[in-house]
PDB file of C-alpha atoms in Angstrom:
ATOM      1  CA  ALA A 265     -27.895  78.899 -67.583  1.00  0.00           C
ATOM      2  CA  GLN A 266     -29.328  76.866 -70.413  1.00  0.00           C
ATOM      3  CA  LYS A 267     -32.241  78.180 -72.416  1.00  0.00           C
ATOM      4  CA  VAL A 268     -34.230  77.073 -75.446  1.00  0.00           C
ATOM      5  CA  THR A 269     -36.317  79.502 -77.458  1.00  0.00           C
ATOM      6  CA  GLN A 270     -38.983  78.481 -79.912  1.00  0.00           C
ATOM      7  CA  ALA A 271     -40.157  81.834 -81.159  1.00  0.00           C
ATOM      8  CA  GLN A 272     -43.016  80.444 -83.249  1.00  0.00           C
ATOM      9  CA  THR A 273     -45.894  79.824 -80.891  1.00  0.00           C
ATOM     10  CA  GLU A 274     -48.259  78.583 -83.584  1.00  0.00           C
ATOM     11  CA  ILE A 275     -47.903  77.716 -87.251  1.00  0.00           C
ATOM     12  CA  SER A 276     -50.708  76.802 -89.598  1.00  0.00           C
ATOM     13  CA  VAL A 277     -50.129  75.531 -93.118  1.00  0.00           C
ATOM     14  CA  VAL A 278     -52.026  73.687 -95.779  1.00  0.00           C
ATOM     15  CA  GLU A 279     -51.295  70.024 -96.351  1.00  0.00           C
ATOM     16  CA  LYS A 280     -48.337  69.268 -98.641  1.00  0.00           C
ATOM     17  CA  GLU A 281     -46.594  72.522 -97.806  1.00  0.00           C
ATOM     18  CA  ASP A 282     -43.111  72.423 -96.325  1.00  0.00           C
ATOM     19  CA  VAL A 283     -42.751  73.933 -92.880  1.00  0.00           C
ATOM     20  CA  THR A 284     -39.752  74.777 -90.708  1.00  0.00           C
ATOM     21  CA  LEU A 285     -39.858  74.992 -86.933  1.00  0.00           C
ATOM     22  CA  ASP A 286     -37.162  77.168 -85.418  1.00  0.00           C
ATOM     23  CA  CYS A 287     -35.162  76.415 -82.300  1.00  0.00           C
ATOM     24  CA  VAL A 288     -32.457  78.621 -80.816  1.00  0.00           C
ATOM     25  CA  TYR A 289     -30.551  77.575 -77.739  1.00  0.00           C
ATOM     26  CA  GLU A 290     -28.159  79.059 -75.189  1.00  0.00           C
ATOM     27  CA  THR A 291     -25.592  77.141 -73.208  1.00  0.00           C
ATOM     28  CA  ARG A 292     -22.133  77.688 -71.789  1.00  0.00           C
ATOM     29  CA  ASP A 293     -21.303  74.027 -72.153  1.00  0.00           C
ATOM     30  CA  THR A 294     -19.078  72.970 -75.012  1.00  0.00           C
ATOM     31  CA  THR A 295     -20.634  69.539 -75.095  1.00  0.00           C
ATOM     32  CA  TYR A 296     -24.366  69.102 -75.106  1.00  0.00           C
ATOM     33  CA  TYR A 297     -27.290  67.297 -76.675  1.00  0.00           C
ATOM     34  CA  LEU A 298     -30.190  68.698 -78.643  1.00  0.00           C
ATOM     35  CA  PHE A 299     -33.553  66.993 -79.025  1.00  0.00           C
ATOM     36  CA  TRP A 300     -36.899  67.282 -80.723  1.00  0.00           C
ATOM     37  CA  TYR A 301     -40.045  65.734 -79.276  1.00  0.00           C
ATOM     38  CA  LYS A 302     -43.547  65.644 -80.735  1.00  0.00           C
ATOM     39  CA  GLN A 303     -46.713  65.919 -78.638  1.00  0.00           C
ATOM     40  CA  PRO A 304     -49.746  64.932 -80.734  1.00  0.00           C
ATOM     41  CA  PRO A 305     -53.292  65.789 -79.625  1.00  0.00           C
ATOM     42  CA  SER A 306     -53.436  62.532 -77.671  1.00  0.00           C
ATOM     43  CA  GLY A 307     -50.891  64.063 -75.314  1.00  0.00           C
ATOM     44  CA  GLU A 308     -47.963  61.678 -75.197  1.00  0.00           C
ATOM     45  CA  LEU A 309     -44.412  62.806 -75.908  1.00  0.00           C
ATOM     46  CA  VAL A 310     -42.738  61.106 -78.827  1.00  0.00           C
ATOM     47  CA  PHE A 311     -38.973  61.201 -79.251  1.00  0.00           C
ATOM     48  CA  LEU A 312     -37.869  62.307 -82.712  1.00  0.00           C
ATOM     49  CA  ILE A 313     -34.135  62.956 -82.663  1.00  0.00           C
ATOM     50  CA  ARG A 314     -31.069  63.543 -80.514  1.00  0.00           C
ATOM     51  CA  ARG A 315     -27.916  65.282 -81.740  1.00  0.00           C
ATOM     52  CA  ASN A 316     -24.547  65.573 -80.062  1.00  0.00           C
ATOM     53  CA  SER A 317     -22.956  69.016 -80.215  1.00  0.00           C
ATOM     54  CA  PHE A 318     -19.931  67.530 -81.949  1.00  0.00           C
ATOM     55  CA  ASP A 319     -22.014  66.313 -84.843  1.00  0.00           C
ATOM     56  CA  GLU A 320     -23.166  69.171 -87.060  1.00  0.00           C
ATOM     57  CA  GLN A 321     -24.219  67.004 -89.948  1.00  0.00           C
ATOM     58  CA  ASN A 322     -27.768  67.580 -91.053  1.00  0.00           C
ATOM     59  CA  GLU A 323     -30.060  64.618 -90.692  1.00  0.00           C
ATOM     60  CA  ILE A 324     -32.939  63.413 -92.821  1.00  0.00           C
ATOM     61  CA  SER A 325     -35.501  60.832 -91.841  1.00  0.00           C
ATOM     62  CA  GLY A 326     -38.240  60.440 -94.388  1.00  0.00           C
ATOM     63  CA  ARG A 327     -40.111  63.731 -94.599  1.00  0.00           C
ATOM     64  CA  TYR A 328     -38.301  65.088 -91.541  1.00  0.00           C
ATOM     65  CA  SER A 329     -34.972  66.885 -91.617  1.00  0.00           C
ATOM     66  CA  TRP A 330     -32.923  68.752 -89.063  1.00  0.00           C
ATOM     67  CA  ASN A 331     -30.442  71.575 -89.591  1.00  0.00           C
ATOM     68  CA  PHE A 332     -27.941  72.021 -86.761  1.00  0.00           C
ATOM     69  CA  GLN A 333     -25.809  75.158 -86.929  1.00  0.00           C
ATOM     70  CA  LYS A 334     -23.498  75.838 -84.031  1.00  0.00           C
ATOM     71  CA  SER A 335     -22.540  79.248 -85.418  1.00  0.00           C
ATOM     72  CA  THR A 336     -26.086  80.497 -84.881  1.00  0.00           C
ATOM     73  CA  SER A 337     -26.963  78.165 -81.974  1.00  0.00           C
ATOM     74  CA  SER A 338     -29.887  76.819 -83.919  1.00  0.00           C
ATOM     75  CA  PHE A 339     -31.386  73.397 -84.425  1.00  0.00           C
ATOM     76  CA  ASN A 340     -34.248  73.809 -86.866  1.00  0.00           C
ATOM     77  CA  PHE A 341     -36.706  71.136 -87.897  1.00  0.00           C
ATOM     78  CA  THR A 342     -38.289  70.923 -91.341  1.00  0.00           C
ATOM     79  CA  ILE A 343     -41.227  68.814 -92.391  1.00  0.00           C
ATOM     80  CA  THR A 344     -41.466  68.314 -96.129  1.00  0.00           C
ATOM     81  CA  ALA A 345     -44.818  67.719 -97.812  1.00  0.00           C
ATOM     82  CA  SER A 346     -46.676  68.080 -94.528  1.00  0.00           C
ATOM     83  CA  GLN A 347     -49.620  65.845 -93.678  1.00  0.00           C
ATOM     84  CA  VAL A 348     -52.564  66.280 -91.348  1.00  0.00           C
ATOM     85  CA  VAL A 349     -51.063  63.652 -89.032  1.00  0.00           C
ATOM     86  CA  ASP A 350     -48.110  65.990 -88.464  1.00  0.00           C
ATOM     87  CA  SER A 351     -50.404  68.294 -86.481  1.00  0.00           C
ATOM     88  CA  ALA A 352     -48.950  68.428 -82.986  1.00  0.00           C
ATOM     89  CA  VAL A 353     -46.971  70.535 -80.566  1.00  0.00           C
ATOM     90  CA  TYR A 354     -43.266  70.181 -81.198  1.00  0.00           C
ATOM     91  CA  PHE A 355     -40.711  70.736 -78.465  1.00  0.00           C
ATOM     92  CA  CYS A 356     -37.029  71.420 -78.854  1.00  0.00           C
ATOM     93  CA  ALA A 357     -34.875  70.542 -75.841  1.00  0.00           C
ATOM     94  CA  LEU A 358     -31.292  70.819 -74.650  1.00  0.00           C
ATOM     95  CA  SER A 359     -29.217  68.996 -72.083  1.00  0.00           C
ATOM     96  CA  ASP A 360     -25.598  69.080 -71.127  1.00  0.00           C
ATOM     97  CA  VAL A 361     -23.521  65.938 -71.257  1.00  0.00           C
ATOM     98  CA  PRO A 362     -24.373  64.960 -67.785  1.00  0.00           C
ATOM     99  CA  GLN A 363     -22.107  64.695 -64.822  1.00  0.00           C
ATOM    100  CA  GLY A 364     -25.219  64.223 -62.734  1.00  0.00           C
ATOM    101  CA  ALA A 365     -28.780  64.343 -63.886  1.00  0.00           C
ATOM    102  CA  GLN A 366     -29.498  64.682 -67.579  1.00  0.00           C
ATOM    103  CA  LYS A 367     -32.023  67.459 -67.137  1.00  0.00           C
ATOM    104  CA  LEU A 368     -33.777  68.335 -70.330  1.00  0.00           C
ATOM    105  CA  VAL A 369     -34.476  72.037 -70.774  1.00  0.00           C
ATOM    106  CA  PHE A 370     -37.444  72.467 -73.066  1.00  0.00           C
ATOM    107  CA  GLY A 371     -38.592  75.305 -75.242  1.00  0.00           C
ATOM    108  CA  GLN A 372     -42.165  76.514 -74.973  1.00  0.00           C
ATOM    109  CA  GLY A 373     -43.204  74.449 -77.961  1.00  0.00           C
ATOM    110  CA  THR A 374     -44.604  75.266 -81.394  1.00  0.00           C
ATOM    111  CA  ARG A 375     -48.173  74.238 -82.133  1.00  0.00           C
ATOM    112  CA  LEU A 376     -48.278  73.068 -85.739  1.00  0.00           C
ATOM    113  CA  THR A 377     -51.616  72.718 -87.490  1.00  0.00           C
ATOM    114  CA  ILE A 378     -51.786  71.106 -90.900  1.00  0.00           C
ATOM    115  CA  ASN A 379     -55.031  71.897 -92.658  1.00  0.00           C
ATOM    116  CA  PRO A 380     -56.443  69.573 -95.318  1.00  0.00           C
TER     117      PRO A 380
ATOM    118  CA  ASN B  46     -40.835  45.991 -75.861  1.00  0.00           C
ATOM    119  CA  ALA B  47     -43.328  48.020 -73.861  1.00  0.00           C
ATOM    120  CA  GLY B  48     -42.690  51.713 -73.521  1.00  0.00           C
ATOM    121  CA  VAL B  49     -42.778  53.803 -70.381  1.00  0.00           C
ATOM    122  CA  MET B  50     -46.068  53.265 -68.588  1.00  0.00           C
ATOM    123  CA  GLN B  51     -47.808  55.757 -66.374  1.00  0.00           C
ATOM    124  CA  ASN B  52     -50.980  55.444 -64.413  1.00  0.00           C
ATOM    125  CA  PRO B  53     -53.455  56.733 -63.930  1.00  0.00           C
ATOM    126  CA  ARG B  54     -53.746  58.661 -67.181  1.00  0.00           C
ATOM    127  CA  HIS B  55     -56.182  61.076 -65.575  1.00  0.00           C
ATOM    128  CA  LEU B  56     -56.564  61.878 -61.902  1.00  0.00           C
ATOM    129  CA  VAL B  57     -59.050  64.191 -60.244  1.00  0.00           C
ATOM    130  CA  ARG B  58     -58.506  65.296 -56.672  1.00  0.00           C
ATOM    131  CA  ARG B  59     -60.091  67.833 -54.382  1.00  0.00           C
ATOM    132  CA  ARG B  60     -57.973  70.400 -52.647  1.00  0.00           C
ATOM    133  CA  GLY B  61     -56.224  68.905 -49.642  1.00  0.00           C
ATOM    134  CA  GLN B  62     -56.215  65.328 -50.911  1.00  0.00           C
ATOM    135  CA  GLU B  63     -53.173  63.310 -51.867  1.00  0.00           C
ATOM    136  CA  ALA B  64     -52.191  62.397 -55.423  1.00  0.00           C
ATOM    137  CA  ARG B  65     -50.046  59.381 -56.280  1.00  0.00           C
ATOM    138  CA  LEU B  66     -48.658  59.086 -59.773  1.00  0.00           C
ATOM    139  CA  ARG B  67     -46.973  55.894 -60.918  1.00  0.00           C
ATOM    140  CA  CYS B  68     -44.340  55.298 -63.541  1.00  0.00           C
ATOM    141  CA  SER B  69     -42.945  52.001 -64.794  1.00  0.00           C
ATOM    142  CA  PRO B  70     -39.818  52.567 -66.891  1.00  0.00           C
ATOM    143  CA  MET B  71     -39.021  50.747 -70.079  1.00  0.00           C
ATOM    144  CA  LYS B  72     -37.549  47.302 -69.665  1.00  0.00           C
ATOM    145  CA  GLY B  73     -33.849  47.549 -68.987  1.00  0.00           C
ATOM    146  CA  HIS B  74     -34.027  51.202 -67.935  1.00  0.00           C
ATOM    147  CA  SER B  75     -32.900  52.085 -64.447  1.00  0.00           C
ATOM    148  CA  HIS B  76     -32.980  55.886 -64.676  1.00  0.00           C
ATOM    149  CA  VAL B  77     -36.273  57.705 -64.127  1.00  0.00           C
ATOM    150  CA  TYR B  78     -37.082  61.384 -64.549  1.00  0.00           C
ATOM    151  CA  TRP B  79     -40.231  63.330 -63.710  1.00  0.00           C
ATOM    152  CA  TYR B  80     -41.275  66.479 -65.545  1.00  0.00           C
ATOM    153  CA  ARG B  81     -44.267  68.751 -65.093  1.00  0.00           C
ATOM    154  CA  GLN B  82     -46.125  70.556 -67.842  1.00  0.00           C
ATOM    155  CA  LEU B  83     -48.232  73.388 -66.527  1.00  0.00           C
ATOM    156  CA  PRO B  84     -50.998  74.731 -68.772  1.00  0.00           C
ATOM    157  CA  GLU B  85     -49.626  76.741 -71.683  1.00  0.00           C
ATOM    158  CA  GLU B  86     -46.062  76.110 -70.544  1.00  0.00           C
ATOM    159  CA  GLY B  87     -43.246  73.841 -71.596  1.00  0.00           C
ATOM    160  CA  LEU B  88     -42.029  70.929 -69.597  1.00  0.00           C
ATOM    161  CA  LYS B  89     -39.929  71.509 -66.506  1.00  0.00           C
ATOM    162  CA  PHE B  90     -37.609  68.995 -64.864  1.00  0.00           C
ATOM    163  CA  MET B  91     -38.605  67.959 -61.370  1.00  0.00           C
ATOM    164  CA  VAL B  92     -36.565  65.011 -60.148  1.00  0.00           C
ATOM    165  CA  TYR B  93     -34.166  62.289 -61.276  1.00  0.00           C
ATOM    166  CA  LEU B  94     -34.014  58.895 -59.588  1.00  0.00           C
ATOM    167  CA  GLN B  95     -32.186  55.642 -59.873  1.00  0.00           C
ATOM    168  CA  LYS B  96     -33.276  52.525 -58.071  1.00  0.00           C
ATOM    169  CA  GLU B  97     -33.695  53.385 -54.385  1.00  0.00           C
ATOM    170  CA  ASN B  98     -31.913  56.715 -54.788  1.00  0.00           C
ATOM    171  CA  ILE B  99     -32.930  60.294 -55.466  1.00  0.00           C
ATOM    172  CA  ILE B 100     -30.069  61.736 -57.478  1.00  0.00           C
ATOM    173  CA  ASP B 101     -31.331  65.235 -58.232  1.00  0.00           C
ATOM    174  CA  GLU B 102     -34.531  66.833 -56.945  1.00  0.00           C
ATOM    175  CA  SER B 103     -33.598  70.410 -57.722  1.00  0.00           C
ATOM    176  CA  GLY B 104     -36.747  71.007 -59.761  1.00  0.00           C
ATOM    177  CA  MET B 105     -39.193  69.686 -57.244  1.00  0.00           C
ATOM    178  CA  PRO B 106     -41.094  72.004 -54.890  1.00  0.00           C
ATOM    179  CA  LYS B 107     -39.684  71.730 -51.392  1.00  0.00           C
ATOM    180  CA  GLU B 108     -43.018  71.131 -49.731  1.00  0.00           C
ATOM    181  CA  ARG B 109     -45.755  68.575 -50.372  1.00  0.00           C
ATOM    182  CA  PHE B 110     -43.902  66.811 -53.214  1.00  0.00           C
ATOM    183  CA  SER B 111     -41.885  63.633 -52.873  1.00  0.00           C
ATOM    184  CA  ALA B 112     -40.651  60.919 -55.193  1.00  0.00           C
ATOM    185  CA  GLU B 113     -39.341  57.403 -54.820  1.00  0.00           C
ATOM    186  CA  PHE B 114     -38.121  54.578 -56.998  1.00  0.00           C
ATOM    187  CA  PRO B 115     -38.053  51.440 -54.864  1.00  0.00           C
ATOM    188  CA  LYS B 116     -36.058  48.330 -55.582  1.00  0.00           C
ATOM    189  CA  GLU B 117     -39.232  46.600 -56.662  1.00  0.00           C
ATOM    190  CA  GLY B 118     -42.145  48.293 -58.348  1.00  0.00           C
ATOM    191  CA  PRO B 119     -42.777  51.554 -60.131  1.00  0.00           C
ATOM    192  CA  SER B 120     -41.511  55.023 -59.372  1.00  0.00           C
ATOM    193  CA  ILE B 121     -44.030  57.084 -57.428  1.00  0.00           C
ATOM    194  CA  LEU B 122     -44.501  60.840 -57.475  1.00  0.00           C
ATOM    195  CA  ARG B 123     -46.540  61.846 -54.461  1.00  0.00           C
ATOM    196  CA  ILE B 124     -48.220  65.180 -53.934  1.00  0.00           C
ATOM    197  CA  GLN B 125     -49.706  65.800 -50.523  1.00  0.00           C
ATOM    198  CA  GLN B 126     -52.471  68.303 -49.787  1.00  0.00           C
ATOM    199  CA  VAL B 127     -52.929  69.202 -53.427  1.00  0.00           C
ATOM    200  CA  VAL B 128     -53.822  72.749 -54.433  1.00  0.00           C
ATOM    201  CA  ARG B 129     -55.330  74.041 -57.672  1.00  0.00           C
ATOM    202  CA  GLY B 130     -51.911  75.151 -58.875  1.00  0.00           C
ATOM    203  CA  ASP B 131     -50.800  71.523 -58.937  1.00  0.00           C
ATOM    204  CA  SER B 132     -53.138  70.870 -61.868  1.00  0.00           C
ATOM    205  CA  ALA B 133     -50.826  69.891 -64.696  1.00  0.00           C
ATOM    206  CA  ALA B 134     -49.613  67.030 -66.833  1.00  0.00           C
ATOM    207  CA  TYR B 135     -46.903  65.014 -65.129  1.00  0.00           C
ATOM    208  CA  PHE B 136     -44.586  63.090 -67.407  1.00  0.00           C
ATOM    209  CA  CYS B 137     -42.213  60.345 -66.506  1.00  0.00           C
ATOM    210  CA  ALA B 138     -39.227  59.467 -68.682  1.00  0.00           C
ATOM    211  CA  SER B 139     -36.702  56.682 -68.467  1.00  0.00           C
ATOM    212  CA  SER B 140     -33.299  55.980 -69.916  1.00  0.00           C
ATOM    213  CA  ARG B 141     -31.042  52.973 -70.013  1.00  0.00           C
ATOM    214  CA  ASP B 142     -28.020  54.872 -68.828  1.00  0.00           C
ATOM    215  CA  LEU B 143     -27.122  58.353 -67.695  1.00  0.00           C
ATOM    216  CA  GLN B 144     -26.196  59.570 -71.171  1.00  0.00           C
ATOM    217  CA  GLU B 145     -28.856  57.694 -73.098  1.00  0.00           C
ATOM    218  CA  THR B 146     -31.973  59.216 -74.621  1.00  0.00           C
ATOM    219  CA  GLN B 147     -34.972  59.712 -72.361  1.00  0.00           C
ATOM    220  CA  TYR B 148     -38.209  58.125 -73.539  1.00  0.00           C
ATOM    221  CA  PHE B 149     -41.404  59.525 -72.159  1.00  0.00           C
ATOM    222  CA  GLY B 150     -44.582  57.938 -70.909  1.00  0.00           C
ATOM    223  CA  PRO B 151     -48.062  59.147 -71.885  1.00  0.00           C
ATOM    224  CA  GLY B 152     -48.329  61.389 -68.853  1.00  0.00           C
ATOM    225  CA  THR B 153     -50.789  61.722 -65.988  1.00  0.00           C
ATOM    226  CA  ARG B 154     -53.144  64.646 -66.163  1.00  0.00           C
ATOM    227  CA  LEU B 155     -53.941  65.846 -62.678  1.00  0.00           C
ATOM    228  CA  LEU B 156     -56.919  68.083 -62.096  1.00  0.00           C
ATOM    229  CA  VAL B 157     -57.420  69.601 -58.690  1.00  0.00           C
ATOM    230  CA  LEU B 158     -60.930  70.822 -58.002  1.00  0.00           C
TER     231      LEU B 158
END
């Protein structure tokens, strides 16, 4: 069975600090996708990134970066120079490469608070 | 290009009433997914639909819950005879194709009194 673990329930940092959100996953599939979604206080879910299991290259998008390591089954997310607007709940998710439904399996989420 | 739309954003029902949640996918998307977020929990898959077909409903409770995605109009998640435990945020997502990224709507927050 697939499983995603986000061990950090809550993180609180001061603005401009760097912060890393951990994500560890379990799957028996050799091909899968990994995702990060952001849920700001307004409640919607915002797509941030999708990675294919074949692509272990790290990715950077502005202040956001992602570190995918198959050897440790981890897909960690780092925010550099955090800002108050980054305050949100962040979800890591996993899906297989679907034969049928692309069911996303979500972690429990990490609530990130950036204090001014 | 409008995103996934859900309405209502908030819905209050008394126990025993029916709840109807609507989802209009992004333009060009024909795959719709429903997820439920219970308080203090992550999101859980409920059902996957294509136009006029339920493809996978393995995450949906067997009783009182149903979903449809008609040829014309939005996808509907219907909960009959709601109970307090149905109080949750219900999210709809859509994708262009089976292997494409799912984009989520703003959710419907259902409160059962």
